[in-house]
Short mmCIF file of C-alpha atoms in Angstrom, two decimals:
data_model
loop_
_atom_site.label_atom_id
_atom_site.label_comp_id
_atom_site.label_asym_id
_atom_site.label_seq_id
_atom_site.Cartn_x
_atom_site.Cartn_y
_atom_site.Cartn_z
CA UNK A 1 27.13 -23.01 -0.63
CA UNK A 2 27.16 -20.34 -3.34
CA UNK A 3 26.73 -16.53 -3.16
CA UNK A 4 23.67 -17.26 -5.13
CA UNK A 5 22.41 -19.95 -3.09
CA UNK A 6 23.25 -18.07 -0.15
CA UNK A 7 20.86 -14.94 -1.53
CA UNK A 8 17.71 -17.40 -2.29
CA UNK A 9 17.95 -19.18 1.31
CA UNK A 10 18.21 -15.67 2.66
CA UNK A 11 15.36 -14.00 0.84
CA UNK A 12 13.00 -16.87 1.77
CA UNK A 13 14.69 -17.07 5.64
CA UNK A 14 14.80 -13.67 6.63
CA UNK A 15 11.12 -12.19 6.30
CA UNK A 16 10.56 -15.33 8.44
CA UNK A 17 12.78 -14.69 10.81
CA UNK A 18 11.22 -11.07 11.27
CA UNK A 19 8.11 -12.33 11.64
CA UNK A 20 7.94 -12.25 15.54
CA UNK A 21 9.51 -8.88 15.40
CA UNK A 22 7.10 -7.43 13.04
CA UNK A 23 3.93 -8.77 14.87
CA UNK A 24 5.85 -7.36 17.91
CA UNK A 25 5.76 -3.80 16.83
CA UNK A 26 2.35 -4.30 15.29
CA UNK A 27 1.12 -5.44 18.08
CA UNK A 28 2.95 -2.35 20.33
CA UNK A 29 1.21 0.50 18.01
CA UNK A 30 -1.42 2.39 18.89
CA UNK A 31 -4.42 3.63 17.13
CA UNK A 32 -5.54 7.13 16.93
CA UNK A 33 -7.52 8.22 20.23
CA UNK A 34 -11.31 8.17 19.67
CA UNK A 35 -12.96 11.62 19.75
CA UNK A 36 -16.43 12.83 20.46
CA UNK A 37 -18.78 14.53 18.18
CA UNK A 38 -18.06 17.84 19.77
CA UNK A 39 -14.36 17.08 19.56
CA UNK A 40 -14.19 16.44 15.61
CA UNK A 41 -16.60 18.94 14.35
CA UNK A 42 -13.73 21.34 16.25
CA UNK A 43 -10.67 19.57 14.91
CA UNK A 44 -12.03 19.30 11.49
CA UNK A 45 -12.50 23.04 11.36
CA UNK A 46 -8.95 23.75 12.94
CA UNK A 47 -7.32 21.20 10.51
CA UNK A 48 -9.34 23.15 7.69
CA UNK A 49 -7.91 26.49 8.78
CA UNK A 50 -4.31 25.04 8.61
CA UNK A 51 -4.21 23.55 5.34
CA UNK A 52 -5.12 26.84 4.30
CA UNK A 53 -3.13 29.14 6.34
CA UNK A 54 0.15 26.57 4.70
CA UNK A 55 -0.89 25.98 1.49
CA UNK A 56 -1.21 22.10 2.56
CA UNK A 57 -3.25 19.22 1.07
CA UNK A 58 -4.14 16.01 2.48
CA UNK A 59 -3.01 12.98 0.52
CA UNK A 60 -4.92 9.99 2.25
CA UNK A 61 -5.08 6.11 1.58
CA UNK A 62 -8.07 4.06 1.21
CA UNK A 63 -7.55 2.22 4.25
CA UNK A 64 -7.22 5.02 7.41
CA UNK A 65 -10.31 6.23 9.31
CA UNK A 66 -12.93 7.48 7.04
CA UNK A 67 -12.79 10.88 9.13
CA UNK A 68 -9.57 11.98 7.67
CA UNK A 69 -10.88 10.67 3.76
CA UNK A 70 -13.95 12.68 4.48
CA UNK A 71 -11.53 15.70 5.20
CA UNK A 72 -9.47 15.20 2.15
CA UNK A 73 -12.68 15.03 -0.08
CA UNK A 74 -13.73 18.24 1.64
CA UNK A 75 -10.86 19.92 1.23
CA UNK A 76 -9.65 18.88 -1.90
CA UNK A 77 -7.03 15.98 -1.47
CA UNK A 78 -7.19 12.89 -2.39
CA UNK A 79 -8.21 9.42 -1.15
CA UNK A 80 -6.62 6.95 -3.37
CA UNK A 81 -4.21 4.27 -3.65
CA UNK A 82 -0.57 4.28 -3.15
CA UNK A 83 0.08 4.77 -6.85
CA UNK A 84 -2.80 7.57 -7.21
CA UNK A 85 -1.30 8.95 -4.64
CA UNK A 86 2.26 9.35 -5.58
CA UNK A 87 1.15 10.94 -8.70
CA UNK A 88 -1.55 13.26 -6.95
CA UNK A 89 1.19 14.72 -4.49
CA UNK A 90 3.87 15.42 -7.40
CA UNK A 91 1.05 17.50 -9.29
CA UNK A 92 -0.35 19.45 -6.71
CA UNK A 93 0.60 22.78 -6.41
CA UNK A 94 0.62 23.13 -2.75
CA UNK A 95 4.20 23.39 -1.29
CA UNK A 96 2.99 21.20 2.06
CA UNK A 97 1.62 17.56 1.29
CA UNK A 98 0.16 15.92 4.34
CA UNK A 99 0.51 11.76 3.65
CA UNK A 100 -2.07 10.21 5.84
CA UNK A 101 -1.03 6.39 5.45
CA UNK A 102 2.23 4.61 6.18
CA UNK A 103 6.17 6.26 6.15
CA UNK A 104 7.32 4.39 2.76
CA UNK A 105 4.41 6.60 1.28
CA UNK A 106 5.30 9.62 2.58
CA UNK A 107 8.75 8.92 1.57
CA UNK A 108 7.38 7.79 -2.06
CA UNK A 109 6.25 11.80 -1.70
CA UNK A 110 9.04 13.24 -0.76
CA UNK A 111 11.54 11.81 -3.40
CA UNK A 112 8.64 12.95 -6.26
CA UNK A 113 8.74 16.37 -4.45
CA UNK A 114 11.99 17.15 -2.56
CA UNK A 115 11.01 20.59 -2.68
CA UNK A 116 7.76 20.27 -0.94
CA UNK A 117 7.43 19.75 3.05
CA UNK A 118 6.00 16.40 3.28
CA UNK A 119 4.26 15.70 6.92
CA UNK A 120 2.82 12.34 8.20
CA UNK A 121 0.43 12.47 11.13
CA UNK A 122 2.57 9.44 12.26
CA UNK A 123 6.35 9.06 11.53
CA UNK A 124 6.24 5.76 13.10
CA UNK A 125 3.38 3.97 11.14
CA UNK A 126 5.01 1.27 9.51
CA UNK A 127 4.27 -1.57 6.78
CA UNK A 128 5.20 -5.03 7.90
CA UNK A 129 6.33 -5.54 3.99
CA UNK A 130 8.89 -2.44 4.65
CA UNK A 131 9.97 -4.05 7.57
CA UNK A 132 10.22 -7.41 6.24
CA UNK A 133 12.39 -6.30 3.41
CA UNK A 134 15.80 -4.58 4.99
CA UNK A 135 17.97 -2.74 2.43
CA UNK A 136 21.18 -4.55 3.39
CA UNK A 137 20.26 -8.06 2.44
CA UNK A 138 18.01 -7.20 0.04
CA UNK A 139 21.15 -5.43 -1.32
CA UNK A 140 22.99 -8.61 -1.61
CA UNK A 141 20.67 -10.90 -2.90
CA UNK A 142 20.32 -8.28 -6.24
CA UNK A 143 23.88 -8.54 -6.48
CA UNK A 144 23.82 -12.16 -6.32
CA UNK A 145 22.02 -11.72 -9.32
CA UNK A 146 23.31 -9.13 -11.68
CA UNK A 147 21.49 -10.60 -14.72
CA UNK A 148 18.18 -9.81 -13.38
CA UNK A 149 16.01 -6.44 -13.61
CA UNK A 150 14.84 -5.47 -10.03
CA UNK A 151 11.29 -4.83 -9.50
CA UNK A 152 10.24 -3.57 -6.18
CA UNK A 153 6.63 -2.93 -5.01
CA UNK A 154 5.99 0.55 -3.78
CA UNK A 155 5.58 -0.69 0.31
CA UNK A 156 9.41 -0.74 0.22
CA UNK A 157 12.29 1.64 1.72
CA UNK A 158 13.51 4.48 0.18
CA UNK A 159 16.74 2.64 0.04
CA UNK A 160 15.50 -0.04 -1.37
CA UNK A 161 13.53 1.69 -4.75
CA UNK A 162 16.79 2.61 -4.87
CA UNK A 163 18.79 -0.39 -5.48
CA UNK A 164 15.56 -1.23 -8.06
CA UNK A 165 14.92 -0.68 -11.42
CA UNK A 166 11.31 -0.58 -11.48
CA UNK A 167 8.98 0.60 -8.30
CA UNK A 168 5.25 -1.17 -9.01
CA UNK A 169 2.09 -0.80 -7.23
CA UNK A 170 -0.84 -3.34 -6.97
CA UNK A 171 -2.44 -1.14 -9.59
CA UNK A 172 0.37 -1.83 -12.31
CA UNK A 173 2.19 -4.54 -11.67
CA UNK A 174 0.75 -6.68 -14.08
CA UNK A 175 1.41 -4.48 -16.40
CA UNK A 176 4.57 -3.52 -16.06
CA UNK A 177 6.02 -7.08 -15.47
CA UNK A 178 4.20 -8.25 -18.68
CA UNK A 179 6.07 -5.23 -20.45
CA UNK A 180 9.51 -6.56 -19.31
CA UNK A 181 8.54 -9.88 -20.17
CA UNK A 182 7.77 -9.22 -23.45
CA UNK A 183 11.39 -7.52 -23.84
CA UNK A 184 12.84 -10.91 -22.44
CA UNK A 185 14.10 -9.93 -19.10
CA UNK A 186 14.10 -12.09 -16.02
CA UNK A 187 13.13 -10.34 -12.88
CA UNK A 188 13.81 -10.40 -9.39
CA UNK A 189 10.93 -9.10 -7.26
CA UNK A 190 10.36 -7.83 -3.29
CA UNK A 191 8.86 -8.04 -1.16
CA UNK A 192 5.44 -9.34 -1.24
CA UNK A 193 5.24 -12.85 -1.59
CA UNK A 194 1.79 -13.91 -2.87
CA UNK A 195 1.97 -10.30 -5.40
CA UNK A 196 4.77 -12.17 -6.67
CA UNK A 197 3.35 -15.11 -7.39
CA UNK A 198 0.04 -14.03 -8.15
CA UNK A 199 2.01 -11.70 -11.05
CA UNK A 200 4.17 -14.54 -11.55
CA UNK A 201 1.85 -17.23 -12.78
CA UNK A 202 -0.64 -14.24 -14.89
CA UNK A 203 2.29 -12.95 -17.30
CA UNK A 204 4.40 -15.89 -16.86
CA UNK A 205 7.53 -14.16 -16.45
CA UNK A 206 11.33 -15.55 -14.95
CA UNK A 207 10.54 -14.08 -11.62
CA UNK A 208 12.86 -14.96 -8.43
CA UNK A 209 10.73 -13.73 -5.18
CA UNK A 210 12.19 -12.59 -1.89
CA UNK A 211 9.37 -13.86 0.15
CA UNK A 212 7.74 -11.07 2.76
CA UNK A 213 4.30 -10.69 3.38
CA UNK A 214 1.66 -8.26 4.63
CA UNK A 215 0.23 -8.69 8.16
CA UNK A 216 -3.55 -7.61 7.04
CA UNK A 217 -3.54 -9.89 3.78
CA UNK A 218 -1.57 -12.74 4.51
CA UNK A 219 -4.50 -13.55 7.43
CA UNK A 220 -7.12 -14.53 5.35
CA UNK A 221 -8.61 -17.63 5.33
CA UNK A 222 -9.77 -19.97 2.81
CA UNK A 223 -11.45 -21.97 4.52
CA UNK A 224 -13.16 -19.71 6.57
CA UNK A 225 -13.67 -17.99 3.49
CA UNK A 226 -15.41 -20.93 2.15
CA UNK A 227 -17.86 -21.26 5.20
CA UNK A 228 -18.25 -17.74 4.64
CA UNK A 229 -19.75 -17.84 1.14
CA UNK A 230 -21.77 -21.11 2.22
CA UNK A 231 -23.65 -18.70 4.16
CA UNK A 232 -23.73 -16.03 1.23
CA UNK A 233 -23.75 -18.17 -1.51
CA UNK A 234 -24.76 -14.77 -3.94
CA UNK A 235 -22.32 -12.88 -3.11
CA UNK A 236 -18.89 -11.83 -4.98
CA UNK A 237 -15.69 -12.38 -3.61
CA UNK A 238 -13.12 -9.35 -3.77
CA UNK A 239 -9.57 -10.60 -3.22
CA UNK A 240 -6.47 -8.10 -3.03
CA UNK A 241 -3.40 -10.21 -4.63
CA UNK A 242 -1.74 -9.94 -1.52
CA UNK A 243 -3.79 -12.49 0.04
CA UNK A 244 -2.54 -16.29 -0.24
CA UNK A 245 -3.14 -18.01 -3.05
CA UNK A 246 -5.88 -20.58 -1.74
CA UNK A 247 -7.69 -17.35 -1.31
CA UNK A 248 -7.28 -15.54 -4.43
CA UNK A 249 -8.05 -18.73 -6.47
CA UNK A 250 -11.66 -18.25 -4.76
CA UNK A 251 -11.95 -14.58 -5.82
CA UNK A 252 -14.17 -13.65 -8.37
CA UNK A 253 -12.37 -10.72 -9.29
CA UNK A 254 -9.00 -10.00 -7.96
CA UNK A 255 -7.33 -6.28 -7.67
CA UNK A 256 -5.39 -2.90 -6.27
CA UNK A 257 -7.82 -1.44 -3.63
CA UNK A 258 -9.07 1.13 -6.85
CA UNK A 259 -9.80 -2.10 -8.74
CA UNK A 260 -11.98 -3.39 -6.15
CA UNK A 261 -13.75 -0.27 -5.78
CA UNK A 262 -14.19 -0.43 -9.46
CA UNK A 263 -15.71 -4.14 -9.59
CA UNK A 264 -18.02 -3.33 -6.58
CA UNK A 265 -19.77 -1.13 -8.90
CA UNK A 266 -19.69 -3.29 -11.87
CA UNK A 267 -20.49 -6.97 -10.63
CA UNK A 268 -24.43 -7.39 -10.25
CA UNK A 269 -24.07 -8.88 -6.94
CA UNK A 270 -25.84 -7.61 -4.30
CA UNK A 271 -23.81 -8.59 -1.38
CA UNK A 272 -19.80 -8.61 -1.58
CA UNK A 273 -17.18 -10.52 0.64
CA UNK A 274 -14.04 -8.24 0.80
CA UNK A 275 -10.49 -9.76 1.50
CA UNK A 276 -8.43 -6.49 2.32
CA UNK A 277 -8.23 -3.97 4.74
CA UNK A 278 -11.61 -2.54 5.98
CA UNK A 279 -10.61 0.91 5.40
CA UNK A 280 -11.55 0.46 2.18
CA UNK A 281 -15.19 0.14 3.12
CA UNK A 282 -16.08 3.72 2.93
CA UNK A 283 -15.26 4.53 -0.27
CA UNK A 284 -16.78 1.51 -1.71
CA UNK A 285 -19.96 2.05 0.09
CA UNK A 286 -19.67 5.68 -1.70
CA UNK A 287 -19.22 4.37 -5.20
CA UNK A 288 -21.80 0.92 -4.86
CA UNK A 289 -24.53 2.50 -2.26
CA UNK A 290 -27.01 -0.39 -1.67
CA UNK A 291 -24.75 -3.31 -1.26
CA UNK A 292 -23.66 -5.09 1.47
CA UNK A 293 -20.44 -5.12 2.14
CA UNK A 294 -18.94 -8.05 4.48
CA UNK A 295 -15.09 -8.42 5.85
CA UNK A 296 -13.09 -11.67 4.84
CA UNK A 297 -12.49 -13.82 7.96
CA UNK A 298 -8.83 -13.51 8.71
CA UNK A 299 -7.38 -16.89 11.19
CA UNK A 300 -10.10 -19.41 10.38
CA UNK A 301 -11.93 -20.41 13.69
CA UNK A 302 -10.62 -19.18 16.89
CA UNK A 303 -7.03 -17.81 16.10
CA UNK A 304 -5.71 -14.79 17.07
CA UNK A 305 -4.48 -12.12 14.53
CA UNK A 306 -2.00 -9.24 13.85
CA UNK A 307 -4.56 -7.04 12.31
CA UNK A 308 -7.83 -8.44 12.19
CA UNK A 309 -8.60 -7.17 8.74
CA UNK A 310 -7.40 -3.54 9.95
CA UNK A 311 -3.17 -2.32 9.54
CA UNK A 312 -2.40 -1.44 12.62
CA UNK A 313 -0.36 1.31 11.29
CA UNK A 314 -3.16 2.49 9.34
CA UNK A 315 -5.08 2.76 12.38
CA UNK A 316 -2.19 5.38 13.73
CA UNK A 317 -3.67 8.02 11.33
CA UNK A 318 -6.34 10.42 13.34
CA UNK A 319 -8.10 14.15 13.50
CA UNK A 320 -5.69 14.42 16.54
CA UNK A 321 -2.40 13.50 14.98
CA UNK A 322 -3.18 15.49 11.70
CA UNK A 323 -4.08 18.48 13.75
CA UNK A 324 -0.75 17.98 15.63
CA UNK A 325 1.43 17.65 12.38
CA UNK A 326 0.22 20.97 11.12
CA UNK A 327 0.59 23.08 14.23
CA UNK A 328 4.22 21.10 15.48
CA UNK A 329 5.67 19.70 11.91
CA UNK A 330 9.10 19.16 13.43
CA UNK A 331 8.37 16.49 14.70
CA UNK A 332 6.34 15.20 11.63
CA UNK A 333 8.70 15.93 8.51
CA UNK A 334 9.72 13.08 6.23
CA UNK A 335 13.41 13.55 4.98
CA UNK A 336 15.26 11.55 2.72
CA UNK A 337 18.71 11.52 2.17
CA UNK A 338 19.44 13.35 -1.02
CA UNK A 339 21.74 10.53 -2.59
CA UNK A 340 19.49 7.59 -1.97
CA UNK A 341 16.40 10.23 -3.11
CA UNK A 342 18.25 10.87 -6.65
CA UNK A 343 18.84 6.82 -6.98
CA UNK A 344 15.01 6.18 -6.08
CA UNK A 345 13.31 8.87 -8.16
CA UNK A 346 14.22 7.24 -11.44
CA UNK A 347 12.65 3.84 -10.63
CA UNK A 348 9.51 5.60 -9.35
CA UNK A 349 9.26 7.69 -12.22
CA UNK A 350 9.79 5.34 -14.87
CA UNK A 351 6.86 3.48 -12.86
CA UNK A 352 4.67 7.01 -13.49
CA UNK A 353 5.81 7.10 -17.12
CA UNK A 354 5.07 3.78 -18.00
CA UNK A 355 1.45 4.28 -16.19
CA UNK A 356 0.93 8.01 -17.79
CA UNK A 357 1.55 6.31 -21.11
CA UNK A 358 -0.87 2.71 -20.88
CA UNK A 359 -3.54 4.95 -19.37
CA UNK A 360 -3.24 3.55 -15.59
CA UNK A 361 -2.78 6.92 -13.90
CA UNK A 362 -3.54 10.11 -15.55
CA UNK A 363 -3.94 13.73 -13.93
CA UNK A 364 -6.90 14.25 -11.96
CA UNK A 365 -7.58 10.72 -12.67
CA UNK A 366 -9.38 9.32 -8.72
CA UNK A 367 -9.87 6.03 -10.37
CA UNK A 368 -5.95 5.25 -11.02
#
């Protein structure tokens, strides 16, 4: 068998083989304790008081508990997507960023803004597509195929944006891919699978895909899907790309978690089926008051799941855990080794560039 052969049997073998693991340490997190009324009017004031007394600002993600994207809004943070949210953190003029989400975006942070403290409320919430994707092989199938330009999406390692030439995001991809496309250059893209392929067959572009996959997306159901809008038969269907394909084809508009916020307010419907994490559900309630939002079925009748339309990583993120990163940030700090930082910034940046320049992120932009 040939090195190249031996590359493309590993990047379709080896997110399946770490599979079991993965659903393993899913399954093994914990989500942030639930606290009483009493309990998070208190921590909400003492997490107020420490952003200020540091200079800190809370960078959160659409999909972690709706306390903490309160708190941002309050405080003046940001709740975005990952992209958003790279961008947001680099601009900011506080020297502490607090990255309420998963480590690969608090590392995403930290290589924009080495000089900053970067804290996570959880240095052990992970992404199942980071996991699924290790540096070392991923390493060797790019070399298997020097010819290619390596585009990585942004739920990756610091090590490997590194080894890439272009980070992405759910919010640009399409754009971006189309862009090297157009310049005639075949790609090689990690880790998600149905992105990929989604991208893949819109721009029509030489891609070779390792083949991971998210444990919140890659649950959803077309078929239970289909019974789903039986029932509903008026609503819209909002599909992230990473879903499966059988379940994107069914989407009536497909996008980045900012995207779908954005067609909840534009599509008449009344009543919207939502394939992606349910985090997402209180800022799209915000933005399209009146309609009714209702989850994708994930596992079709009677199946167990990994996440249940919910990352259990996500989840980690709490008043509690916040509150602890401020007062104890020892054991919160995000570090990155300075050599793989200096190879990583320059795909991440050319990914803000490119997005600064085609009007996809812009400062002070919440919509990115």
């Amino acid at each position: 068998m040939t090195a190249n052969a031996q590359s493309d049997r590993a990047a379709r073998e080896i997110p399946v083989a770490l599979e079991p693991e993965i659903a393993r340490i899913a399954l093994a997190s914990k989500p942030a304790a639930p606290v009483t009324a009493e309990e998070r009017e208190a921590l909400r004031a003492e997490i107020k008081e420490l952003l200020a007394e540091q200079n800190a600002v809370l960078v959160v993600h659409y999909y972690v508990d709706e306390d903490l994207q309160i708190l941002a809004d309050e405080t003046g943070g940001r709740v975005s997507d990952s992209l958003d949210m790279a961008a947001f953190g680099a601009e900011h003029e506080a020297q502490t960023l607090v990255v309420c989400g998963v480590r690969f975006m608090g590392e995403t942070a930290k290589i924009l803004s080495p000089e900053k403290r970067v804290l996570m409320p959880e240095l052990h919430a992970e992404c199942s597509l980071d996991l699924g994707c290790p540096p070392e092989e991923f390493t060797a199938f790019c070399d298997a195929h020097p010819d290619r330009t390596v585009v990585v999406y942004a739920n990756t390692s610091a090590e490997v944006k590194a080894r890439a030439d272009w980070v992405v995001t759910s919010s640009n991809a399409l754009e971006i891919v189309s862009h090297l496309k157009e310049r005639g250059e075949k790609i090689l893209w990690a880790p998600d699978k149905h992105l990929g392929r989604y991208i893949r067959d819109k721009t029509g572009a030489d891609m070779l895909l390792w083949e991971g996959s998210c444990v919140v997306h890659d649950e959803f159901r077309a078929d239970a899907l289909a019974e789903l809008k039986e029932k509903h038969p008026e609503a819209a269907i909002l599909v992230h790309p990473e879903s499966p394909e059988a379940v994107v084809e069914m989407a009536d508009r497909v996008g980045s978690t900012s995207q779908l916020i954005k067609a909840a307010t534009e599509l008449p419907n009344e009543t919207l089926i939502v394939a992606t994490d349910r985090g997402i559900f209180h800022k799209m309630a915000e933005a399209a008051p009146g309609k009714t939002l209702i989850e994708a079925p994930t596992g079709g009748r009677s199946a167990t799941c990994v996440s249940c339309a919910h990352c259990p990583w996500m989840a980690m993120n709490g008043l509690v855990s916040v509150r602890d990163a401020l007062k104890h940030p020892q054991g919160h700090e995000i570090s990155v080794d300075p050599a793989i930082r200096v190879k990583a910034v320059e795909s991440i940046q050319r990914m803000l560039d490119f997005s600064r320049q085609k009007g996809i992120v812009t400062r002070g932009n919440n919509d990115a």
